[in-house]
Amino acid sequence: MTKQPISANTQTVCRHRGVPSYIEESAENAAKTEVPTTSSSTTMARHKAEEAKMRNGGGSAQMAALSHLPKGSRCTTTAEEEAESSEIEHFAHEYKKQLRRILPSTYAKRLLPAQLYRTLIYISYLFWFVIGILVIRKTKSAVVAMRYVRAHAATVSLASIEQSAQFQQLLHQIEDDQRPPALLMLNQHALNMTFSFLCNTAMFPGVHERFIFVTLDDKARDALHKHWPNVRVFHWPTPSLYKQFSFAEGAYQTIYILRANLAVALIKQGKAVWFMQQDTFWRRNLFELDLEHDNNKYIEPKEPYDLLFDQIGHGKKSQRAGWVNGATFFIRANNHTRLFFEAIADKLAHWYAPDMGIMIHQCNTWEKPKCAFIPHKIANSWEWMYTEQRNPPYVIQLDCETDGRSKLQQLAKFGFYFTKQDGRTCDPEAVRRTQRIMGKGQVDVGGPVSLSWGRFQFKVYWWLVDYIICTPVIGPYLKTYLALIGYILTITIA
């Protein structure tokens, strides 16, 4: 019978790893040799002679190597390797091509003149360079602030408060109080603002009797005793809080740790308490509304609450309605509120975040305690002045100055300054005048009164926050967490 010829080009040429080159050459030569189609005695004799030669001569090594090749060993043809490499290169090319299509620079380069395009590129480089500098600066500020907090944490700790004789005196002061007291923090650098606040609230019967000032140095205590002897004092000298400080600094963080620990200490004694700030103008008496009781007509929803906060924004429709402001708030004494403020004190000691941001986060993520909010028509923020000034609130907080050194001057520009030139004597007419102006919604925020650097930062910050919160799907989720990075998003250049 005649065998069908097997062409050499149908053979698969495999290169096995570790096979000597002379064996590969022998295999390639064998593949190129045509297989005979007839039984030729001459050809058969030649093959036998070659086999004998390989057995007896120098070919014994080649035969031994071939005999030890593993069966089914994997090999890759040169053609397959080239095809795979070509496919990868094609994918990379297509990926870069598609990426270039969505880059704004591609369209800008096509549509804009070359000189303008180059200018924009340089501006973008400068922008990201400035962002990088600000990131480095903010990182440095955060590190310095938290080092300060850790260095002085012991002076404002819960244990130091509870074990002190001063705290026992405070408990004795409020033992017979029929209604919860209101605590305000004070060091010597806030005396002028404090006197202005006391002049503002002096016209409301019974208000000063509920105030207790936490004096942080001897000068503040002595000045308060001298000019307002009937106002109660809880003296807690704290060297780390003697100096003047501004928003987001280490001392700023430390004073709110003290406030949180004071709240915990009073809660553990079963004492409900208000916390307030002096940078607040009272148009009417907040205490006459009896907000401490359930089912109050001003509080919504009509449910029992554990914590009552003022809120940011300027009305129900504000994107930030329901965000804690933290300038005026009331605490009921129970186990839930104790845990709430213990967590705040602990987080402030380890996180570079504002206390109101932590309050917002916990109110929205904790099942208990139940947080409620004072309506904007009762307590509002400085943003109200930049609206149509309808529904003037009972009290308005005039904060958002990143530089504590200039806050009083900024308040005076708006007419919220109620002492005479000596900074001690009250000016009742100034109080009545501001009440009338605010009641009519005529607080002047234009003309010669320009935005301070602090308020400008916060207006930009609130504008950015409003747009982030109103983002579909993710906006409501971010509302819970966004305030935690308040320190980071503000530049805080005094």
mmCIF file of N, CA and C in Angstrom, residues 312-433:
data_model
loop_
_atom_site.group_PDB
_atom_site.id
_atom_site.type_symbol
_atom_site.label_atom_id
_atom_site.label_comp_id
_atom_site.label_asym_id
_atom_site.label_seq_id
_atom_site.Cartn_x
_atom_site.Cartn_y
_atom_site.Cartn_z
ATOM 1 N N ILE A 312 -28.008 74.975 62.157
ATOM 2 C CA ILE A 312 -27.425 75.806 61.105
ATOM 3 C C ILE A 312 -28.468 76.016 60.010
ATOM 4 N N GLY A 313 -28.166 76.890 59.077
ATOM 5 C CA GLY A 313 -29.120 77.220 58.025
ATOM 6 C C GLY A 313 -29.965 78.404 58.450
ATOM 7 N N HIS A 314 -30.941 78.739 57.635
ATOM 8 C CA HIS A 314 -31.760 79.913 57.941
ATOM 9 C C HIS A 314 -33.246 79.636 57.811
ATOM 10 N N GLY A 315 -33.637 78.373 57.654
ATOM 11 C CA GLY A 315 -35.050 78.034 57.548
ATOM 12 C C GLY A 315 -35.232 76.558 57.271
ATOM 13 N N LYS A 316 -36.498 76.117 57.283
ATOM 14 C CA LYS A 316 -36.788 74.701 57.071
ATOM 15 C C LYS A 316 -36.299 74.202 55.722
ATOM 16 N N LYS A 317 -36.308 75.075 54.720
ATOM 17 C CA LYS A 317 -35.935 74.659 53.372
ATOM 18 C C LYS A 317 -34.425 74.667 53.146
ATOM 19 N N SER A 318 -33.683 75.112 54.116
ATOM 20 C CA SER A 318 -32.229 75.126 53.984
ATOM 21 C C SER A 318 -31.703 73.698 53.894
ATOM 22 N N GLN A 319 -30.708 73.489 53.036
ATOM 23 C CA GLN A 319 -30.118 72.160 52.892
ATOM 24 C C GLN A 319 -29.487 71.687 54.195
ATOM 25 N N ARG A 320 -29.072 72.640 55.033
ATOM 26 C CA ARG A 320 -28.388 72.277 56.277
ATOM 27 C C ARG A 320 -29.303 72.319 57.494
ATOM 28 N N ALA A 321 -30.590 72.433 57.273
ATOM 29 C CA ALA A 321 -31.531 72.340 58.392
ATOM 30 C C ALA A 321 -31.379 70.965 59.040
ATOM 31 N N GLY A 322 -31.331 70.944 60.354
ATOM 32 C CA GLY A 322 -31.089 69.686 61.053
ATOM 33 C C GLY A 322 -29.626 69.439 61.356
ATOM 34 N N TRP A 323 -28.769 70.367 60.955
ATOM 35 C CA TRP A 323 -27.356 70.305 61.343
ATOM 36 C C TRP A 323 -27.181 71.063 62.659
ATOM 37 N N VAL A 324 -26.546 70.439 63.616
ATOM 38 C CA VAL A 324 -26.320 71.064 64.923
ATOM 39 C C VAL A 324 -25.415 72.284 64.768
ATOM 40 N N ASN A 325 -25.817 73.386 65.399
ATOM 41 C CA ASN A 325 -24.949 74.562 65.452
ATOM 42 C C ASN A 325 -24.042 74.489 66.677
ATOM 43 N N GLY A 326 -24.616 74.152 67.823
ATOM 44 C CA GLY A 326 -23.813 73.917 69.016
ATOM 45 C C GLY A 326 -23.517 75.138 69.853
ATOM 46 N N ALA A 327 -24.184 76.264 69.576
ATOM 47 C CA ALA A 327 -23.973 77.462 70.385
ATOM 48 C C ALA A 327 -24.960 77.534 71.545
ATOM 49 N N THR A 328 -26.155 77.004 71.344
ATOM 50 C CA THR A 328 -27.196 77.009 72.376
ATOM 51 C C THR A 328 -27.865 75.641 72.363
ATOM 52 N N PHE A 329 -27.679 74.866 73.423
ATOM 53 C CA PHE A 329 -28.321 73.551 73.448
ATOM 54 C C PHE A 329 -28.610 73.117 74.877
ATOM 55 N N PHE A 330 -29.604 72.238 74.986
ATOM 56 C CA PHE A 330 -30.084 71.768 76.281
ATOM 57 C C PHE A 330 -29.912 70.255 76.372
ATOM 58 N N ILE A 331 -29.458 69.790 77.545
ATOM 59 C CA ILE A 331 -29.172 68.368 77.763
ATOM 60 C C ILE A 331 -30.011 67.857 78.919
ATOM 61 N N ARG A 332 -30.730 66.782 78.680
ATOM 62 C CA ARG A 332 -31.397 66.087 79.772
ATOM 63 C C ARG A 332 -30.463 65.012 80.320
ATOM 64 N N ALA A 333 -30.569 64.777 81.602
ATOM 65 C CA ALA A 333 -29.655 63.835 82.252
ATOM 66 C C ALA A 333 -30.213 62.420 82.183
ATOM 67 N N ASN A 334 -29.583 61.580 81.380
ATOM 68 C CA ASN A 334 -29.901 60.153 81.363
ATOM 69 C C ASN A 334 -28.695 59.398 80.807
ATOM 70 N N ASN A 335 -28.789 58.107 80.791
ATOM 71 C CA ASN A 335 -27.647 57.296 80.382
ATOM 72 C C ASN A 335 -27.291 57.505 78.917
ATOM 73 N N HIS A 336 -28.294 57.764 78.080
ATOM 74 C CA HIS A 336 -28.042 57.958 76.651
ATOM 75 C C HIS A 336 -27.249 59.243 76.401
ATOM 76 N N THR A 337 -27.626 60.321 77.077
ATOM 77 C CA THR A 337 -26.890 61.574 76.881
ATOM 78 C C THR A 337 -25.484 61.483 77.482
ATOM 79 N N ARG A 338 -25.343 60.710 78.554
ATOM 80 C CA ARG A 338 -23.994 60.518 79.118
ATOM 81 C C ARG A 338 -23.073 59.858 78.095
ATOM 82 N N LEU A 339 -23.551 58.795 77.476
ATOM 83 C CA LEU A 339 -22.746 58.103 76.467
ATOM 84 C C LEU A 339 -22.466 59.015 75.270
ATOM 85 N N PHE A 340 -23.439 59.842 74.925
ATOM 86 C CA PHE A 340 -23.304 60.760 73.791
ATOM 87 C C PHE A 340 -22.128 61.712 74.005
ATOM 88 N N PHE A 341 -22.064 62.336 75.187
ATOM 89 C CA PHE A 341 -21.010 63.322 75.426
ATOM 90 C C PHE A 341 -19.684 62.670 75.819
ATOM 91 N N GLU A 342 -19.723 61.483 76.359
ATOM 92 C CA GLU A 342 -18.471 60.747 76.557
ATOM 93 C C GLU A 342 -17.811 60.460 75.212
ATOM 94 N N ALA A 343 -18.617 60.080 74.237
ATOM 95 C CA ALA A 343 -18.079 59.811 72.899
ATOM 96 C C ALA A 343 -17.533 61.086 72.263
ATOM 97 N N ILE A 344 -18.215 62.211 72.465
ATOM 98 C CA ILE A 344 -17.733 63.480 71.912
ATOM 99 C C ILE A 344 -16.375 63.839 72.504
ATOM 100 N N ALA A 345 -16.252 63.744 73.821
ATOM 101 C CA ALA A 345 -14.978 64.076 74.468
ATOM 102 C C ALA A 345 -13.858 63.173 73.969
ATOM 103 N N ASP A 346 -14.149 61.895 73.816
ATOM 104 C CA ASP A 346 -13.128 60.950 73.352
ATOM 105 C C ASP A 346 -12.723 61.236 71.905
ATOM 106 N N LYS A 347 -13.691 61.518 71.054
ATOM 107 C CA LYS A 347 -13.382 61.788 69.648
ATOM 108 C C LYS A 347 -12.636 63.109 69.479
ATOM 109 N N LEU A 348 -13.012 64.116 70.251
ATOM 110 C CA LEU A 348 -12.299 65.390 70.170
ATOM 111 C C LEU A 348 -10.837 65.235 70.588
ATOM 112 N N ALA A 349 -10.570 64.286 71.468
ATOM 113 C CA ALA A 349 -9.197 64.056 71.919
ATOM 114 C C ALA A 349 -8.358 63.331 70.872
ATOM 115 N N HIS A 350 -9.005 62.745 69.860
ATOM 116 C CA HIS A 350 -8.267 61.951 68.873
ATOM 117 C C HIS A 350 -8.539 62.354 67.424
ATOM 118 N N TRP A 351 -9.618 63.054 67.172
ATOM 119 C CA TRP A 351 -9.972 63.446 65.808
ATOM 120 C C TRP A 351 -9.786 64.945 65.637
ATOM 121 N N TYR A 352 -9.287 65.333 64.477
ATOM 122 C CA TYR A 352 -9.217 66.757 64.132
ATOM 123 C C TYR A 352 -10.538 67.120 63.454
ATOM 124 N N ALA A 353 -11.548 67.334 64.286
ATOM 125 C CA ALA A 353 -12.900 67.587 63.783
ATOM 126 C C ALA A 353 -13.624 68.506 64.757
ATOM 127 N N PRO A 354 -14.528 69.365 64.261
ATOM 128 C CA PRO A 354 -15.289 70.245 65.157
ATOM 129 C C PRO A 354 -16.300 69.458 65.972
ATOM 130 N N ASP A 355 -16.579 69.944 67.177
ATOM 131 C CA ASP A 355 -17.515 69.214 68.039
ATOM 132 C C ASP A 355 -18.911 69.167 67.439
ATOM 133 N N MET A 356 -19.322 70.231 66.738
ATOM 134 C CA MET A 356 -20.649 70.206 66.128
ATOM 135 C C MET A 356 -20.718 69.165 65.011
ATOM 136 N N GLY A 357 -19.607 68.923 64.319
ATOM 137 C CA GLY A 357 -19.590 67.873 63.304
ATOM 138 C C GLY A 357 -19.802 66.500 63.915
ATOM 139 N N ILE A 358 -19.187 66.273 65.069
ATOM 140 C CA ILE A 358 -19.369 64.998 65.767
ATOM 141 C C ILE A 358 -20.802 64.872 66.277
ATOM 142 N N MET A 359 -21.361 65.976 66.779
ATOM 143 C CA MET A 359 -22.758 65.951 67.229
ATOM 144 C C MET A 359 -23.701 65.615 66.078
ATOM 145 N N ILE A 360 -23.483 66.228 64.924
ATOM 146 C CA ILE A 360 -24.317 65.952 63.750
ATOM 147 C C ILE A 360 -24.243 64.478 63.383
ATOM 148 N N HIS A 361 -23.036 63.954 63.358
ATOM 149 C CA HIS A 361 -22.841 62.553 62.992
ATOM 150 C C HIS A 361 -23.552 61.620 63.969
ATOM 151 N N GLN A 362 -23.402 61.882 65.262
ATOM 152 C CA GLN A 362 -23.997 60.994 66.257
ATOM 153 C C GLN A 362 -25.516 61.124 66.299
ATOM 154 N N CYS A 363 -26.037 62.330 66.130
ATOM 155 C CA CYS A 363 -27.496 62.499 66.115
ATOM 156 C C CYS A 363 -28.134 61.737 64.958
ATOM 157 N N ASN A 364 -27.404 61.600 63.856
ATOM 158 C CA ASN A 364 -27.955 60.949 62.668
ATOM 159 C C ASN A 364 -27.651 59.461 62.587
ATOM 160 N N THR A 365 -26.733 58.978 63.397
ATOM 161 C CA THR A 365 -26.357 57.564 63.311
ATOM 162 C C THR A 365 -26.655 56.784 64.588
ATOM 163 N N TRP A 366 -26.917 57.476 65.686
ATOM 164 C CA TRP A 366 -27.255 56.794 66.936
ATOM 165 C C TRP A 366 -28.775 56.738 67.086
ATOM 166 N N GLU A 367 -29.260 55.587 67.508
ATOM 167 C CA GLU A 367 -30.698 55.463 67.771
ATOM 168 C C GLU A 367 -31.103 56.274 68.995
ATOM 169 N N LYS A 368 -30.260 56.271 69.995
ATOM 170 C CA LYS A 368 -30.448 57.053 71.214
ATOM 171 C C LYS A 368 -29.148 57.799 71.501
ATOM 172 N N PRO A 369 -29.215 59.005 72.040
ATOM 173 C CA PRO A 369 -30.384 59.769 72.484
ATOM 174 C C PRO A 369 -31.149 60.389 71.319
ATOM 175 N N LYS A 370 -32.358 60.823 71.610
ATOM 176 C CA LYS A 370 -33.203 61.468 70.621
ATOM 177 C C LYS A 370 -32.851 62.951 70.543
ATOM 178 N N CYS A 371 -32.417 63.390 69.351
ATOM 179 C CA CYS A 371 -32.046 64.792 69.146
ATOM 180 C C CYS A 371 -33.232 65.556 68.556
ATOM 181 N N ALA A 372 -33.506 66.722 69.106
ATOM 182 C CA ALA A 372 -34.525 67.622 68.564
ATOM 183 C C ALA A 372 -33.867 68.979 68.310
ATOM 184 N N PHE A 373 -34.582 69.840 67.583
ATOM 185 C CA PHE A 373 -33.978 71.105 67.172
ATOM 186 C C PHE A 373 -34.892 72.285 67.476
ATOM 187 N N ILE A 374 -34.265 73.359 67.937
ATOM 188 C CA ILE A 374 -34.984 74.609 68.159
ATOM 189 C C ILE A 374 -35.320 75.200 66.791
ATOM 190 N N PRO A 375 -36.561 75.576 66.534
ATOM 191 C CA PRO A 375 -36.917 76.130 65.219
ATOM 192 C C PRO A 375 -36.103 77.384 64.890
ATOM 193 N N HIS A 376 -35.903 77.612 63.606
ATOM 194 C CA HIS A 376 -35.142 78.787 63.174
ATOM 195 C C HIS A 376 -35.805 80.091 63.604
ATOM 196 N N LYS A 377 -37.118 80.087 63.766
ATOM 197 C CA LYS A 377 -37.791 81.320 64.182
ATOM 198 C C LYS A 377 -37.512 81.646 65.653
ATOM 199 N N ILE A 378 -36.946 80.682 66.382
ATOM 200 C CA ILE A 378 -36.560 80.916 67.774
ATOM 201 C C ILE A 378 -35.060 81.192 67.882
ATOM 202 N N ALA A 379 -34.255 80.327 67.288
ATOM 203 C CA ALA A 379 -32.794 80.488 67.332
ATOM 204 C C ALA A 379 -32.246 80.334 65.922
ATOM 205 N N ASN A 380 -31.523 81.331 65.469
ATOM 206 C CA ASN A 380 -30.984 81.306 64.114
ATOM 207 C C ASN A 380 -29.507 81.673 64.151
ATOM 208 N N SER A 381 -28.860 81.550 63.007
ATOM 209 C CA SER A 381 -27.439 81.877 62.911
ATOM 210 C C SER A 381 -27.269 83.185 62.144
ATOM 211 N N TRP A 382 -26.028 83.615 61.999
ATOM 212 C CA TRP A 382 -25.729 84.863 61.304
ATOM 213 C C TRP A 382 -26.210 84.859 59.861
ATOM 214 N N GLU A 383 -26.456 83.680 59.293
ATOM 215 C CA GLU A 383 -26.911 83.613 57.903
ATOM 216 C C GLU A 383 -28.248 84.317 57.707
ATOM 217 N N TRP A 384 -29.048 84.401 58.782
ATOM 218 C CA TRP A 384 -30.345 85.073 58.676
ATOM 219 C C TRP A 384 -30.184 86.503 58.174
ATOM 220 N N MET A 385 -29.100 87.160 58.548
ATOM 221 C CA MET A 385 -28.894 88.556 58.151
ATOM 222 C C MET A 385 -28.693 88.696 56.647
ATOM 223 N N TYR A 386 -28.301 87.611 55.977
ATOM 224 C CA TYR A 386 -28.053 87.661 54.537
ATOM 225 C C TYR A 386 -29.237 87.120 53.741
ATOM 226 N N THR A 387 -30.383 86.976 54.416
ATOM 227 C CA THR A 387 -31.626 86.615 53.736
ATOM 228 C C THR A 387 -32.511 87.861 53.672
ATOM 229 N N GLU A 388 -33.792 87.673 53.429
ATOM 230 C CA GLU A 388 -34.725 88.803 53.408
ATOM 231 C C GLU A 388 -35.069 89.290 54.811
ATOM 232 N N GLN A 389 -34.517 88.649 55.822
ATOM 233 C CA GLN A 389 -34.669 89.036 57.232
ATOM 234 C C GLN A 389 -36.131 89.015 57.685
ATOM 235 N N ARG A 390 -36.835 87.988 57.249
ATOM 236 C CA ARG A 390 -38.194 87.789 57.736
ATOM 237 C C ARG A 390 -38.165 86.912 58.986
ATOM 238 N N ASN A 391 -39.229 86.975 59.771
ATOM 239 C CA ASN A 391 -39.348 86.182 60.999
ATOM 240 C C ASN A 391 -38.101 86.306 61.872
ATOM 241 N N PRO A 392 -37.823 87.487 62.381
ATOM 242 C CA PRO A 392 -36.627 87.657 63.220
ATOM 243 C C PRO A 392 -36.668 86.725 64.422
ATOM 244 N N PRO A 393 -35.586 86.019 64.696
ATOM 245 C CA PRO A 393 -35.583 85.030 65.777
ATOM 246 C C PRO A 393 -35.472 85.677 67.156
ATOM 247 N N TYR A 394 -35.747 84.878 68.178
ATOM 248 C CA TYR A 394 -35.547 85.328 69.553
ATOM 249 C C TYR A 394 -34.060 85.588 69.802
ATOM 250 N N VAL A 395 -33.220 84.630 69.379
ATOM 251 C CA VAL A 395 -31.771 84.769 69.577
ATOM 252 C C VAL A 395 -31.073 84.475 68.252
ATOM 253 N N ILE A 396 -29.964 85.131 68.039
ATOM 254 C CA ILE A 396 -29.182 84.908 66.829
ATOM 255 C C ILE A 396 -27.716 84.784 67.216
ATOM 256 N N GLN A 397 -27.091 83.723 66.741
ATOM 257 C CA GLN A 397 -25.677 83.523 67.040
ATOM 258 C C GLN A 397 -24.833 84.180 65.963
ATOM 259 N N LEU A 398 -23.852 84.953 66.380
ATOM 260 C CA LEU A 398 -23.074 85.789 65.462
ATOM 261 C C LEU A 398 -21.638 85.297 65.388
ATOM 262 N N ASP A 399 -21.489 84.030 65.043
ATOM 263 C CA ASP A 399 -20.161 83.417 65.026
ATOM 264 C C ASP A 399 -19.610 83.412 63.607
ATOM 265 N N CYS A 400 -18.829 82.388 63.310
ATOM 266 C CA CYS A 400 -18.206 82.174 62.006
ATOM 267 C C CYS A 400 -17.082 83.156 61.736
ATOM 268 N N GLU A 401 -16.415 83.586 62.793
ATOM 269 C CA GLU A 401 -15.167 84.317 62.633
ATOM 270 C C GLU A 401 -14.032 83.350 62.939
ATOM 271 N N THR A 402 -13.194 83.079 61.946
ATOM 272 C CA THR A 402 -12.090 82.153 62.173
ATOM 273 C C THR A 402 -11.006 82.770 63.039
ATOM 274 N N ASP A 403 -10.998 84.096 63.141
ATOM 275 C CA ASP A 403 -10.016 84.778 63.979
ATOM 276 C C ASP A 403 -10.720 85.334 65.210
ATOM 277 N N GLY A 404 -10.467 84.712 66.370
ATOM 278 C CA GLY A 404 -11.109 85.158 67.594
ATOM 279 C C GLY A 404 -10.719 86.561 68.003
ATOM 280 N N ARG A 405 -9.608 87.069 67.484
ATOM 281 C CA ARG A 405 -9.122 88.387 67.875
ATOM 282 C C ARG A 405 -9.970 89.509 67.289
ATOM 283 N N SER A 406 -10.651 89.245 66.181
ATOM 284 C CA SER A 406 -11.398 90.309 65.510
ATOM 285 C C SER A 406 -12.907 90.136 65.617
ATOM 286 N N LYS A 407 -13.362 89.137 66.360
ATOM 287 C CA LYS A 407 -14.797 88.840 66.401
ATOM 288 C C LYS A 407 -15.603 90.017 66.943
ATOM 289 N N LEU A 408 -15.158 90.604 68.040
ATOM 290 C CA LEU A 408 -15.921 91.687 68.654
ATOM 291 C C LEU A 408 -16.025 92.891 67.720
ATOM 292 N N GLN A 409 -14.943 93.197 67.014
ATOM 293 C CA GLN A 409 -14.982 94.313 66.068
ATOM 294 C C GLN A 409 -15.983 94.051 64.949
ATOM 295 N N GLN A 410 -16.054 92.805 64.508
ATOM 296 C CA GLN A 410 -17.009 92.468 63.455
ATOM 297 C C GLN A 410 -18.447 92.604 63.956
ATOM 298 N N LEU A 411 -18.699 92.189 65.193
ATOM 299 C CA LEU A 411 -20.046 92.320 65.753
ATOM 300 C C LEU A 411 -20.430 93.788 65.897
ATOM 301 N N ALA A 412 -19.470 94.609 66.270
ATOM 302 C CA ALA A 412 -19.749 96.038 66.430
ATOM 303 C C ALA A 412 -20.160 96.672 65.100
ATOM 304 N N LYS A 413 -19.591 96.198 63.988
ATOM 305 C CA LYS A 413 -19.951 96.738 62.677
ATOM 306 C C LYS A 413 -21.425 96.528 62.362
ATOM 307 N N PHE A 414 -21.986 95.432 62.866
ATOM 308 C CA PHE A 414 -23.398 95.137 62.624
ATOM 309 C C PHE A 414 -24.306 95.759 63.684
ATOM 310 N N GLY A 415 -23.721 96.403 64.682
ATOM 311 C CA GLY A 415 -24.513 97.026 65.730
ATOM 312 C C GLY A 415 -24.720 96.161 66.952
ATOM 313 N N PHE A 416 -24.044 95.027 67.030
ATOM 314 C CA PHE A 416 -24.228 94.117 68.162
ATOM 315 C C PHE A 416 -23.128 94.328 69.206
ATOM 316 N N TYR A 417 -23.089 95.523 69.748
ATOM 317 C CA TYR A 417 -22.110 95.841 70.788
ATOM 318 C C TYR A 417 -22.786 96.787 71.765
ATOM 319 N N PHE A 418 -22.827 96.407 73.064
ATOM 320 C CA PHE A 418 -23.756 97.059 73.981
ATOM 321 C C PHE A 418 -23.101 97.627 75.236
ATOM 322 N N THR A 419 -21.824 97.932 75.164
ATOM 323 C CA THR A 419 -21.176 98.655 76.255
ATOM 324 C C THR A 419 -20.650 99.979 75.712
ATOM 325 N N LYS A 420 -20.366 100.860 76.638
ATOM 326 C CA LYS A 420 -19.797 102.141 76.235
ATOM 327 C C LYS A 420 -18.293 101.981 75.995
ATOM 328 N N GLN A 421 -17.615 103.075 75.794
ATOM 329 C CA GLN A 421 -16.219 103.010 75.370
ATOM 330 C C GLN A 421 -15.308 102.315 76.372
ATOM 331 N N ASP A 422 -15.685 102.320 77.638
ATOM 332 C CA ASP A 422 -14.829 101.668 78.632
ATOM 333 C C ASP A 422 -14.934 100.144 78.582
ATOM 334 N N GLY A 423 -15.882 99.620 77.800
ATOM 335 C CA GLY A 423 -16.030 98.177 77.672
ATOM 336 C C GLY A 423 -16.666 97.511 78.871
ATOM 337 N N ARG A 424 -17.146 98.291 79.832
ATOM 338 C CA ARG A 424 -17.722 97.732 81.054
ATOM 339 C C ARG A 424 -19.121 98.281 81.331
ATOM 340 N N THR A 425 -19.325 99.541 81.088
ATOM 341 C CA THR A 425 -20.604 100.184 81.380
ATOM 342 C C THR A 425 -21.621 99.860 80.288
ATOM 343 N N CYS A 426 -22.806 99.460 80.691
ATOM 344 C CA CYS A 426 -23.834 99.064 79.722
ATOM 345 C C CYS A 426 -24.413 100.274 78.990
ATOM 346 N N ASP A 427 -24.846 100.028 77.767
ATOM 347 C CA ASP A 427 -25.513 101.038 76.949
ATOM 348 C C ASP A 427 -26.901 100.499 76.588
ATOM 349 N N PRO A 428 -27.893 100.686 77.474
ATOM 350 C CA PRO A 428 -29.229 100.114 77.239
ATOM 351 C C PRO A 428 -29.874 100.597 75.950
ATOM 352 N N GLU A 429 -29.604 101.837 75.567
ATOM 353 C CA GLU A 429 -30.195 102.365 74.346
ATOM 354 C C GLU A 429 -29.691 101.603 73.121
ATOM 355 N N ALA A 430 -28.420 101.201 73.143
ATOM 356 C CA ALA A 430 -27.878 100.423 72.026
ATOM 357 C C ALA A 430 -28.588 99.073 71.912
ATOM 358 N N VAL A 431 -28.933 98.491 73.052
ATOM 359 C CA VAL A 431 -29.658 97.214 73.037
ATOM 360 C C VAL A 431 -31.038 97.405 72.425
ATOM 361 N N ARG A 432 -31.763 98.424 72.872
ATOM 362 C CA ARG A 432 -33.119 98.660 72.362
ATOM 363 C C ARG A 432 -33.095 99.009 70.875
ATOM 364 N N ARG A 433 -32.093 99.764 70.468
ATOM 365 C CA ARG A 433 -31.993 100.139 69.054
ATOM 366 C C ARG A 433 -31.789 98.899 68.177
#
